[in-house]
XYZ file of C-alpha atoms in Angstrom:
721
model
C 100.373 88.593 54.387
C 100.904 84.960 53.763
C 104.231 82.716 54.344
C 104.493 82.249 50.085
C 105.702 84.654 47.546
C 104.364 85.075 44.233
C 106.765 87.251 41.815
C 103.779 88.014 39.827
C 102.537 89.483 42.684
C 105.414 91.246 43.837
C 105.825 92.937 40.297
C 101.703 93.791 39.839
C 100.950 97.247 39.351
C 99.801 98.583 42.726
C 97.971 101.762 42.155
C 97.097 102.457 45.927
C 100.779 101.611 47.032
C 101.927 103.975 44.057
C 99.718 107.049 45.991
C 100.342 106.021 49.066
C 104.297 106.686 47.853
C 103.226 109.915 46.038
C 101.360 110.809 49.662
C 104.626 110.073 51.663
C 107.031 111.624 49.451
C 105.357 114.832 48.443
C 107.483 116.948 49.933
C 110.544 115.465 48.085
C 109.021 115.988 44.803
C 107.881 119.415 45.175
C 111.229 120.379 46.358
C 112.742 118.634 43.238
C 110.236 120.492 40.714
C 110.510 123.744 42.814
C 114.588 123.191 42.315
C 114.343 122.298 38.846
C 111.970 125.464 38.004
C 114.034 127.736 39.864
C 117.048 126.568 37.863
C 115.185 126.934 34.583
C 114.424 130.544 35.736
C 117.731 131.464 36.198
C 118.466 129.901 33.310
C 116.184 131.711 30.853
C 116.986 135.153 33.008
C 120.752 134.695 31.928
C 119.942 133.520 28.281
C 119.899 136.287 25.348
C 117.207 135.878 23.290
C 117.924 134.406 19.607
C 115.737 134.853 16.716
C 115.332 132.730 13.731
C 114.508 134.105 9.988
C 113.751 131.991 7.112
C 114.330 132.596 3.474
C 112.391 130.272 1.377
C 113.969 128.927 -1.861
C 112.068 127.015 -5.034
C 114.897 125.039 -7.082
C 113.734 124.395 -10.547
C 115.420 121.306 -11.902
C 114.059 121.492 -15.027
C 116.233 122.665 -18.120
C 115.837 126.232 -19.491
C 116.969 127.422 -22.603
C 115.615 131.201 -22.971
C 116.902 130.827 -27.229
C 114.349 127.922 -27.241
C 111.792 127.955 -24.347
C 109.885 125.099 -25.662
C 112.624 122.638 -25.307
C 112.859 123.048 -21.285
C 112.507 119.447 -19.935
C 111.694 118.184 -16.161
C 110.213 115.756 -14.375
C 112.904 112.987 -14.253
C 113.420 110.626 -11.231
C 116.724 112.394 -10.101
C 114.757 115.809 -9.516
C 114.573 114.915 -6.138
C 118.267 114.368 -5.515
C 119.047 117.555 -7.776
C 117.313 119.284 -4.888
C 118.881 117.398 -1.816
C 122.214 118.251 -3.679
C 121.401 122.042 -4.107
C 120.162 122.258 -0.378
C 123.498 121.151 0.503
C 125.456 123.868 -1.783
C 123.223 126.751 -0.093
C 125.541 125.958 3.079
C 128.656 125.539 1.741
C 131.932 126.840 2.155
C 131.814 129.155 -0.947
C 128.282 130.268 0.221
C 128.994 131.277 3.495
C 132.448 132.938 2.822
C 130.522 135.406 0.237
C 128.125 135.931 2.570
C 130.636 136.619 5.118
C 132.004 139.135 2.944
C 128.658 140.712 1.851
C 127.508 141.666 5.292
C 131.340 142.180 6.975
C 130.991 139.840 9.701
C 134.443 139.797 10.306
C 134.159 143.008 12.372
C 130.208 142.457 13.675
C 130.296 142.342 17.741
C 127.901 139.020 17.145
C 130.098 136.796 14.863
C 133.188 138.622 14.538
C 136.458 137.239 16.793
C 135.856 138.082 20.458
C 138.105 137.980 23.479
C 137.216 134.874 25.574
C 136.656 135.257 29.368
C 139.935 133.657 30.292
C 142.039 135.905 28.163
C 140.076 138.787 29.836
C 140.633 137.292 33.106
C 144.357 136.963 32.370
C 144.522 140.545 30.915
C 142.411 141.829 34.158
C 144.942 140.012 36.173
C 148.025 141.630 34.393
C 149.053 137.903 33.839
C 149.195 138.149 29.901
C 148.109 140.443 27.065
C 145.635 139.081 24.641
C 146.996 138.449 21.602
C 144.820 139.202 18.160
C 144.380 135.985 16.105
C 146.069 135.777 12.356
C 143.625 136.219 9.477
C 143.101 132.700 8.842
C 142.356 132.401 12.709
C 139.476 135.439 12.442
C 138.010 133.647 9.153
C 137.842 130.515 10.900
C 136.161 132.085 13.870
C 133.760 133.774 11.833
C 133.226 131.205 9.245
C 132.411 128.634 12.388
C 130.352 131.370 14.097
C 128.307 131.847 10.695
C 128.049 128.090 10.218
C 126.341 127.359 13.786
C 123.720 129.997 13.036
C 122.728 129.186 9.275
C 120.457 125.853 8.958
C 119.533 124.614 5.638
C 116.607 121.866 5.022
C 114.388 120.396 2.331
C 110.825 120.778 3.319
C 109.753 117.371 3.019
C 109.618 116.132 -0.667
C 108.618 119.301 -1.989
C 111.091 121.422 -4.263
C 111.372 124.245 -1.366
C 114.446 125.017 0.758
C 114.080 126.630 3.877
C 117.294 128.614 4.985
C 117.316 129.479 8.854
C 119.432 132.145 10.208
C 119.753 133.007 14.124
C 120.730 135.796 15.766
C 120.379 137.963 18.996
C 118.871 140.780 16.208
C 115.997 140.525 14.690
C 116.657 142.472 11.445
C 120.303 141.258 11.107
C 118.760 137.370 11.519
C 116.674 138.396 8.422
C 119.499 139.695 6.546
C 121.592 136.882 7.078
C 118.968 134.438 5.340
C 118.473 136.665 2.388
C 121.998 137.203 2.033
C 122.690 133.267 1.998
C 119.633 132.861 -0.197
C 120.912 135.603 -2.717
C 124.664 134.558 -2.598
C 123.722 130.821 -3.273
C 121.806 131.759 -6.338
C 124.385 133.916 -7.377
C 126.858 131.622 -7.039
C 124.594 129.327 -9.455
C 124.003 131.586 -11.993
C 128.003 132.405 -12.071
C 128.653 128.403 -12.165
C 125.954 128.245 -15.226
C 127.820 131.191 -16.839
C 131.151 130.282 -16.095
C 130.484 126.286 -17.532
C 128.490 127.918 -20.553
C 131.650 130.008 -21.630
C 134.087 127.274 -21.071
C 132.269 125.509 -23.709
C 132.281 128.450 -25.703
C 136.184 128.294 -25.039
C 136.667 124.638 -26.099
C 134.930 125.046 -29.351
C 136.365 128.827 -29.910
C 139.950 126.939 -29.986
C 138.683 124.251 -32.357
C 137.321 126.753 -34.867
C 140.723 128.026 -36.188
C 141.733 124.580 -36.748
C 138.223 124.224 -38.950
C 138.850 127.321 -40.738
C 142.524 126.063 -41.534
C 140.873 123.205 -42.828
C 138.469 124.751 -44.988
C 140.779 126.882 -46.319
C 143.293 123.696 -47.168
C 140.233 122.185 -48.547
C 139.276 124.788 -51.045
C 143.109 125.600 -51.745
C 143.249 122.138 -52.522
C 140.581 121.953 -55.419
C 141.365 125.127 -56.463
C 145.191 123.917 -56.932
C 144.052 120.889 -58.792
C 142.044 122.570 -61.364
C 144.876 125.000 -62.115
C 147.587 122.324 -62.481
C 144.856 119.993 -64.759
C 142.894 123.011 -66.588
C 144.815 122.522 -69.508
C 144.170 118.551 -69.833
C 140.367 119.517 -68.431
C 139.960 122.010 -71.268
C 141.365 119.690 -74.306
C 139.556 116.554 -72.696
C 136.364 118.505 -72.989
C 136.867 120.775 -75.487
C 136.073 123.783 -73.833
C 138.217 126.762 -74.027
C 135.814 129.247 -71.973
C 137.152 127.632 -68.843
C 140.823 129.269 -69.421
C 138.964 132.625 -70.044
C 137.253 131.993 -66.436
C 140.255 131.420 -64.968
C 142.035 134.188 -66.296
C 139.255 136.455 -65.477
C 139.139 134.941 -61.848
C 143.086 135.841 -61.553
C 142.134 138.925 -62.877
C 139.745 140.081 -60.029
C 141.631 138.550 -57.442
C 144.812 140.674 -58.713
C 142.431 143.711 -58.476
C 140.936 143.105 -55.432
C 144.535 142.883 -53.470
C 145.189 146.104 -54.751
C 141.423 147.403 -53.796
C 141.891 145.900 -50.208
C 145.523 147.338 -49.689
C 144.466 150.764 -51.258
C 140.981 150.481 -48.921
C 143.742 149.600 -45.783
C 145.826 152.817 -46.493
C 142.802 155.043 -47.202
C 141.239 154.008 -43.530
C 144.496 154.378 -41.706
C 144.545 158.052 -43.307
C 140.849 159.145 -42.777
C 141.328 157.510 -39.059
C 144.568 160.054 -38.655
C 143.359 162.749 -40.382
C 146.052 162.446 -43.412
C 143.832 164.368 -45.838
C 146.898 164.813 -48.185
C 147.906 161.420 -48.064
C 144.218 160.376 -48.574
C 143.546 162.578 -51.520
C 146.706 161.248 -53.231
C 145.862 157.383 -52.630
C 142.172 157.932 -53.772
C 142.705 160.252 -56.570
C 139.780 162.030 -55.687
C 139.046 165.579 -57.221
C 136.575 166.681 -54.291
C 138.864 165.866 -51.580
C 141.948 167.088 -53.429
C 139.963 170.369 -54.102
C 138.878 170.197 -50.432
C 142.489 169.580 -49.322
C 143.686 172.659 -51.228
C 141.429 174.734 -49.060
C 142.135 173.775 -46.105
C 146.096 174.483 -46.512
C 144.888 177.598 -47.642
C 142.695 178.598 -44.366
C 145.488 176.890 -42.299
C 147.931 179.389 -43.589
C 145.375 182.066 -43.186
C 144.944 181.364 -39.479
C 148.471 180.961 -38.986
C 149.027 184.562 -39.946
C 146.113 186.144 -38.523
C 146.306 187.585 -34.835
C 145.319 185.297 -32.103
C 141.872 186.251 -30.217
C 141.285 188.239 -33.618
C 137.635 188.023 -35.031
C 139.287 186.768 -38.665
C 140.873 184.020 -36.610
C 137.804 182.936 -34.994
C 136.044 183.009 -38.421
C 138.959 181.028 -40.121
C 138.797 178.459 -37.663
C 135.175 178.130 -37.927
C 135.926 177.817 -41.566
C 138.661 175.554 -41.061
C 136.234 172.948 -38.346
C 133.632 173.173 -41.667
C 136.006 172.119 -44.172
C 137.460 169.004 -41.507
C 133.824 168.085 -41.251
C 133.483 167.827 -45.370
C 136.714 166.317 -45.725
C 135.777 163.642 -43.111
C 132.473 162.942 -44.599
C 133.473 162.801 -48.326
C 136.662 160.383 -47.677
C 133.863 158.448 -45.634
C 132.035 158.164 -48.370
C 134.957 157.466 -50.902
C 136.157 154.746 -48.768
C 133.004 153.640 -48.168
C 132.427 153.199 -52.092
C 136.008 151.495 -52.393
C 134.673 148.628 -49.655
C 131.879 148.228 -51.448
C 133.731 147.944 -54.605
C 135.909 145.393 -52.977
C 132.892 143.335 -51.862
C 131.544 143.448 -55.145
C 134.768 142.091 -56.623
C 135.071 139.178 -54.160
C 131.386 138.092 -54.800
C 132.357 138.317 -58.370
C 135.445 136.360 -57.959
C 133.449 133.542 -55.692
C 130.344 133.685 -58.437
C 133.407 132.987 -61.295
C 134.916 130.323 -59.267
C 131.640 128.666 -58.510
C 130.707 128.682 -62.104
C 133.896 127.562 -62.821
C 133.559 124.437 -61.021
C 130.098 123.631 -61.997
C 131.141 123.947 -65.539
C 134.145 121.237 -64.985
C 131.648 119.061 -63.527
C 129.649 119.101 -65.677
C 131.660 118.558 -68.466
C 132.577 114.993 -69.771
C 135.764 114.542 -68.238
C 137.968 111.751 -67.456
C 137.409 109.003 -64.786
C 140.138 109.693 -62.890
C 140.031 113.622 -62.777
C 136.219 113.613 -62.386
C 137.069 111.062 -58.899
C 139.774 113.367 -57.588
C 137.265 116.734 -58.247
C 134.622 114.825 -56.426
C 136.747 113.832 -53.871
C 138.227 117.547 -52.974
C 134.596 118.622 -53.354
C 133.372 116.526 -50.531
C 136.106 117.309 -48.336
C 135.639 121.092 -49.086
C 132.154 120.386 -48.173
C 132.197 118.654 -45.000
C 134.828 121.035 -43.861
C 132.300 124.188 -44.645
C 129.713 122.164 -42.837
C 131.648 121.376 -39.779
C 133.142 124.911 -39.500
C 129.800 126.363 -39.851
C 128.106 123.874 -37.213
C 131.341 125.247 -34.729
C 130.446 128.775 -35.795
C 126.818 128.320 -34.789
C 127.580 126.790 -31.995
C 129.825 129.158 -30.701
C 127.258 132.295 -31.318
C 124.604 130.144 -29.374
C 126.971 129.633 -26.302
C 128.133 133.628 -26.475
C 124.240 134.130 -26.422
C 123.676 131.839 -23.995
C 126.198 133.046 -21.663
C 124.361 136.247 -21.210
C 120.875 134.599 -21.313
C 121.467 132.004 -18.033
C 118.984 132.477 -15.266
C 119.533 130.619 -12.129
C 117.834 127.542 -11.442
C 116.528 128.343 -8.169
C 114.738 131.528 -6.953
C 113.781 133.187 -3.861
C 109.972 132.593 -3.339
C 109.588 134.220 0.404
C 112.267 136.862 1.752
C 112.888 136.699 5.504
C 111.615 139.182 7.747
C 112.297 140.250 11.066
C 111.206 137.964 13.723
C 108.378 139.568 16.157
C 109.526 136.987 19.062
C 112.504 135.028 19.760
C 112.613 131.421 18.868
C 115.114 130.549 21.885
C 114.596 130.742 24.417
C 110.708 129.436 24.498
C 110.203 130.315 28.618
C 106.969 128.628 28.271
C 108.182 125.218 27.118
C 111.251 125.553 28.723
C 109.080 126.068 32.356
C 106.684 123.102 31.150
C 109.691 120.888 30.690
C 111.762 121.544 33.692
C 108.703 121.038 35.420
C 107.805 117.933 34.056
C 111.784 116.801 34.727
C 111.639 117.874 38.032
C 108.536 115.694 38.959
C 110.243 113.120 37.131
C 113.337 113.131 38.863
C 111.397 113.579 42.061
C 109.167 110.719 41.647
C 112.827 108.565 40.720
C 113.908 109.715 43.951
C 111.078 108.820 45.811
C 110.927 105.369 44.144
C 114.670 104.572 44.810
C 114.575 106.157 48.302
C 111.708 103.835 48.779
C 112.640 100.494 46.987
C 116.442 100.579 47.541
C 117.994 103.318 49.532
C 115.051 103.767 51.646
C 112.816 101.220 53.639
C 109.837 99.056 53.070
C 106.639 99.833 51.798
C 104.746 96.705 51.442
C 104.408 93.135 52.462
C 105.204 91.880 49.330
C 107.895 93.860 48.542
C 109.813 92.805 52.039
C 108.799 89.326 51.205
C 110.398 89.637 47.958
C 113.476 91.429 49.300
C 113.950 89.735 52.358
C 112.632 86.307 51.458
C 111.203 85.743 54.571
C 107.506 85.648 55.207
C 105.695 88.942 56.688
C 103.380 88.078 59.394
C 101.727 91.564 59.023
C 102.065 95.468 58.634
C 101.346 97.120 61.825
C 99.245 100.754 61.410
C 101.007 103.842 63.012
C 99.237 104.525 66.275
C 98.671 108.541 66.648
C 100.343 108.936 69.925
C 102.520 111.929 71.224
C 105.512 110.324 72.696
C 105.021 106.501 74.326
C 101.325 107.419 75.918
C 98.110 109.875 75.275
C 96.835 111.947 77.275
C 94.831 109.577 79.582
C 98.549 107.454 80.331
C 98.143 104.696 77.998
C 101.000 103.776 75.665
C 100.790 102.163 72.540
C 100.627 98.615 74.169
C 97.811 99.379 76.353
C 95.393 99.177 73.078
C 95.640 95.548 73.406
C 93.897 95.900 76.528
C 91.887 99.261 76.277
C 90.677 98.816 72.406
C 90.844 94.426 72.078
C 88.717 94.878 68.554
C 90.944 97.818 67.521
C 93.437 97.792 64.170
C 96.437 97.681 66.035
C 95.202 94.506 68.655
C 94.423 92.822 65.626
C 97.881 92.681 64.032
C 99.482 91.797 66.963
C 97.113 88.556 67.188
C 98.227 88.233 63.530
C 101.620 88.111 64.545
C 100.705 85.601 67.639
C 98.918 83.018 65.457
C 101.666 83.282 62.763
C 104.599 82.294 65.047
C 102.290 79.287 66.657
C 101.926 78.080 62.930
C 105.442 78.272 61.994
C 106.208 76.828 65.404
C 103.757 73.981 64.952
C 105.577 73.019 61.512
C 108.981 72.509 63.259
C 109.508 68.606 64.045
C 108.596 67.070 67.285
C 110.879 67.432 69.996
C 110.970 64.176 72.244
C 110.449 64.476 75.810
C 108.056 66.589 78.152
C 106.453 69.963 76.300
C 108.529 72.912 77.280
C 107.699 76.818 76.658
C 108.196 78.287 73.767
C 110.799 80.891 73.282
C 109.912 83.847 70.809
C 112.716 86.663 70.262
C 111.644 89.900 69.035
C 114.346 91.877 67.467
C 115.010 94.466 64.672
C 117.917 95.812 62.863
C 118.218 99.301 64.510
C 117.017 101.176 67.324
C 113.447 102.924 67.815
C 111.634 100.631 65.297
C 109.305 99.463 67.941
C 110.687 96.107 68.745
C 109.950 96.744 72.584
C 106.426 97.736 71.968
C 105.662 94.696 69.780
C 107.238 92.505 72.070
C 105.057 93.877 75.119
C 101.892 93.668 73.232
C 102.766 90.213 71.853
C 103.492 89.113 75.582
C 100.271 90.522 76.675
C 98.359 88.781 73.246
C 99.670 85.504 74.807
C 98.736 86.053 78.236
C 95.099 87.000 77.296
C 94.534 83.994 75.505
C 95.503 82.054 78.579
C 98.638 80.941 78.195
C 101.474 81.916 80.728
C 103.866 84.286 79.351
C 107.053 85.727 80.496
C 108.274 88.815 78.920
C 112.197 89.384 79.644
C 113.859 92.994 78.833
C 117.631 91.571 77.109
C 118.226 94.948 76.235
C 120.594 95.538 79.098
C 122.396 98.166 77.258
C 119.095 100.329 77.063
C 116.527 98.711 78.646
C 112.669 100.061 78.306
C 110.234 97.668 78.921
C 109.460 99.413 82.470
C 109.121 102.683 80.608
C 106.192 101.195 78.500
C 104.753 100.067 81.693
C 105.740 103.122 83.718
C 107.281 101.219 86.089
C 110.730 101.537 88.227
C 113.551 99.465 86.375
C 114.780 96.916 88.423
C 118.044 95.424 88.966
C 117.460 91.874 89.962
C 117.963 90.312 86.360
C 121.637 92.135 86.118
C 122.350 91.065 89.934
C 121.380 87.484 88.887
C 123.693 87.284 86.035
C 126.011 89.134 87.472
C 126.388 86.937 90.625
C 126.029 83.439 88.718
C 123.191 82.237 91.251
C 122.896 78.869 91.760
C 120.187 75.969 90.772
C 117.857 77.168 93.983
C 117.195 80.722 92.829
C 113.379 81.572 92.719
C 113.045 83.432 89.130
C 109.795 84.565 90.866
C 111.812 87.220 92.880
C 112.801 89.427 89.949
C 109.500 89.384 88.288
C 106.732 91.743 88.151
C 103.295 91.636 87.254
C 101.691 93.224 84.218
C 98.281 94.276 85.674
C 96.237 94.600 82.448
C 97.284 91.237 81.125
C 98.675 89.073 84.070
C 102.067 88.531 81.891
C 104.933 88.154 84.156
C 107.919 90.498 83.321
C 111.721 90.984 84.079
C 113.159 93.990 84.008
C 116.438 94.863 82.728
C 119.192 97.229 84.071
C 122.198 99.127 82.923
C 125.338 98.973 84.495
C 128.637 100.164 82.131
C 131.390 98.109 83.716
C 129.657 94.895 82.311
C 129.595 93.501 79.255
C 126.344 92.198 77.992
C 127.286 90.150 75.711
C 128.729 87.823 78.402
C 126.010 88.118 80.556
C 123.847 86.780 77.845
C 126.378 84.004 76.491
C 126.596 82.784 79.853
C 125.711 79.548 81.367
C 123.448 81.493 84.064
C 120.705 82.992 81.521
C 120.785 79.503 79.778
C 119.508 78.059 82.948
C 117.263 80.829 83.468
C 115.645 80.480 80.002
C 115.769 76.460 81.097
C 114.034 77.268 84.121
C 111.493 79.637 82.723
C 110.784 77.188 79.652
C 109.776 74.900 82.536
C 107.217 77.265 84.325
C 105.969 79.018 80.999
C 104.072 78.313 78.063
C 105.650 81.452 76.470
C 108.455 83.172 76.938
C 109.134 86.461 74.936
C 112.719 88.097 74.726
C 112.573 91.763 73.913
C 116.436 91.878 72.331
C 118.892 94.291 71.542
C 118.956 95.586 67.841
C 121.482 93.423 66.013
C 122.930 96.500 63.904
C 124.645 97.929 66.979
C 125.300 94.906 69.323
C 125.879 91.592 69.273
C 123.803 90.066 72.052
C 120.308 89.397 69.924
C 122.711 87.049 67.699
C 123.575 84.872 70.921
C 119.980 84.868 72.137
C 118.557 83.980 68.850
C 120.225 80.291 68.933
C 118.019 79.868 72.101
C 114.705 80.937 70.259
C 112.157 78.672 68.809
C 110.649 81.527 66.479
C 112.269 84.961 65.812
C 110.242 87.992 64.946
C 112.137 90.795 63.369
C 110.755 94.403 63.605
C 111.457 96.518 60.050
C 109.989 100.054 60.860
C 107.800 100.949 57.655
C 109.479 103.155 55.199
C 112.175 104.500 57.491
C 115.246 101.113 58.206
C 117.297 101.333 55.303
C 117.216 98.156 53.226
C 120.564 97.080 53.233
C 120.475 97.421 57.297
C 117.652 94.884 57.155
C 119.246 92.407 55.097
C 122.524 92.333 56.791
C 120.438 92.327 60.441
C 118.268 88.899 58.596
C 121.490 87.631 57.325
C 123.312 87.602 60.685
C 120.383 86.245 62.432
C 120.160 83.137 59.998
C 123.570 82.417 60.792
C 123.186 82.418 64.458
C 119.583 80.870 65.010
C 119.131 77.265 64.624
C 118.497 75.803 61.037
C 114.543 74.950 61.814
C 113.780 78.400 63.938
C 111.575 80.242 62.193
C 111.792 83.953 61.306
C 109.275 86.002 60.144
C 108.920 89.997 59.530
C 106.409 92.465 60.750
C 106.088 95.876 59.131
C 105.842 98.313 61.988
C 103.956 101.814 62.088
C 102.449 101.606 58.193
C 101.631 104.929 57.185
C 97.837 104.853 56.205
C 94.673 106.969 56.691
C 93.374 105.196 59.791
C 89.662 105.986 58.954
C 89.681 104.973 55.565
C 91.405 101.294 56.661
C 88.489 101.296 59.604
C 85.795 102.247 56.796
C 86.290 99.670 54.929
C 86.060 96.930 57.773
C 83.956 98.724 59.884
C 82.151 96.037 61.257
C 85.304 94.272 62.443
C 87.240 96.683 64.048
C 86.282 99.148 66.798
C 88.728 101.935 68.504
C 88.252 103.203 72.210
């Protein structure tokens, strides 16, 4: 990788990196997906099936009048709002309350009051006995359950309303949906009937006043005529007006008498008082029949009970009663007919009198007064007639009302549950599991996990990344031939690993050359190889880098500065030496010969100073002391490059003391393993400890890639042996 960093490059979509992330974290994604599917399966097993039935109701917003079908009006702009309002009324409290009563939901095990798990547990433990809810509380529970089970929605912009009901029983779901539709339509019809009857009652209350007004207007006219008839006759010279008025009065008196007689006769007829009826009507046939009845009653009283004579007399008496009733009805009907005729004649004469008066040559004051009274009477009669007609219409309409809504499709028991949908839930859980797994993998890789690309490391660490070294497929530190990873530089100089080490070397050289020149004789360059945590492959990189310098012809010294856990000798398959430790502890003078504690790497010719461990000495004191400083100064005078394999920065502080001596620092990060926070903390510590002009570059070690694919792409440049 380069030493600069472009934000666009860091945020660019890299399909190869994403596929690599899937390949590295496939197990995490599979496990999360499997857990999600298992949870969904358990939930599906535990959930009770719910069935949904639907009833379709069509709302007709047109105004309907069965007495005048052609007057129906529809198509106004408010029809759509009317349908929305009806949809709200379908699930109103009134409708649902009626459904609860019709279906007796209070005693239904699904919608009625149930004892909760808490109450059951308390009762089982004999802590408290469950208390039955009050009537209002039980009703609230039933209504709440019903409200949750019923949903009403309009189908788009149509006039159709869908009533959906859910229940654990298919047939009951259909029953609820149909009951809600029926209750709503019945309530709608009842509301229309009630509204019509209320209008009728209002008009009926006005009819009495209108009738009184008509009577008063008629009385006022007749009173005026009576009071002024003498004057009218003298002014017009018509004596017949007096005669007509007298005839009207005679008919009125006769009608009153006939009306009284008719009422009395009707009462006698209803009560079977034949004697009074015959006397009041003075009808010979009735009197004769009544005498025969009295004779038969007398004979029946003298006859023995149960005899044939008594039976014959009872039959004859029943026949006489029937004849009496028939004759009395005929006479009463005739009397009422005469009464009607008399009334009609009186009305006719009154009309004739009014006409004759109006047709006469009346004085202006009388004529004006008569016309005014006549107009008032006419207006009163018209108003009364209008109210009477409207009352009759409303009476008829109240029993001819039809609902504005009707059921066009009744609900039927659903064949399959609407919830849960196993296929949809399992698919959704699988997608959620995959998404969560990918999200966790992304978080682990980019935030909580390690670094997975050079661009990512440069973006987050703000330091250049020299290269990413591929993972070497070896078991332990050596393969079957006794060769370690660091030996690849010698036995496979054209391998990907060897080229990666050389890339580190040239990156270090370029960075050192950019440092300001130092006056005086040239000195060897001190290159520190550090890491944040153990097992990063730091020692392997340090040994390989020292060999790379040595193989290039530079005199190179590798010092194992990890005095707590030295491991360079293990990489070379040699025994450890306590020469360095004894030198640092003993404080040797300037005459100390450095060669006495050195070993030679047979493959590259690099000189190596092994480390050793002693638990009774603080290693940071040895590293930070003057003796070690003299050792480094002597090494700089004798070698071109001094590579220091330092302890990891996280566990111990030794590496921070060594950072102040470095000309360059190579920081090793294990690919996709070392937590990012640890790496940031370690680099921050090194930046504080090193000189400001000392370059620091990172190396991603053990990159997990397919070596065959990598070599296949650059087959002409790499050769593994």
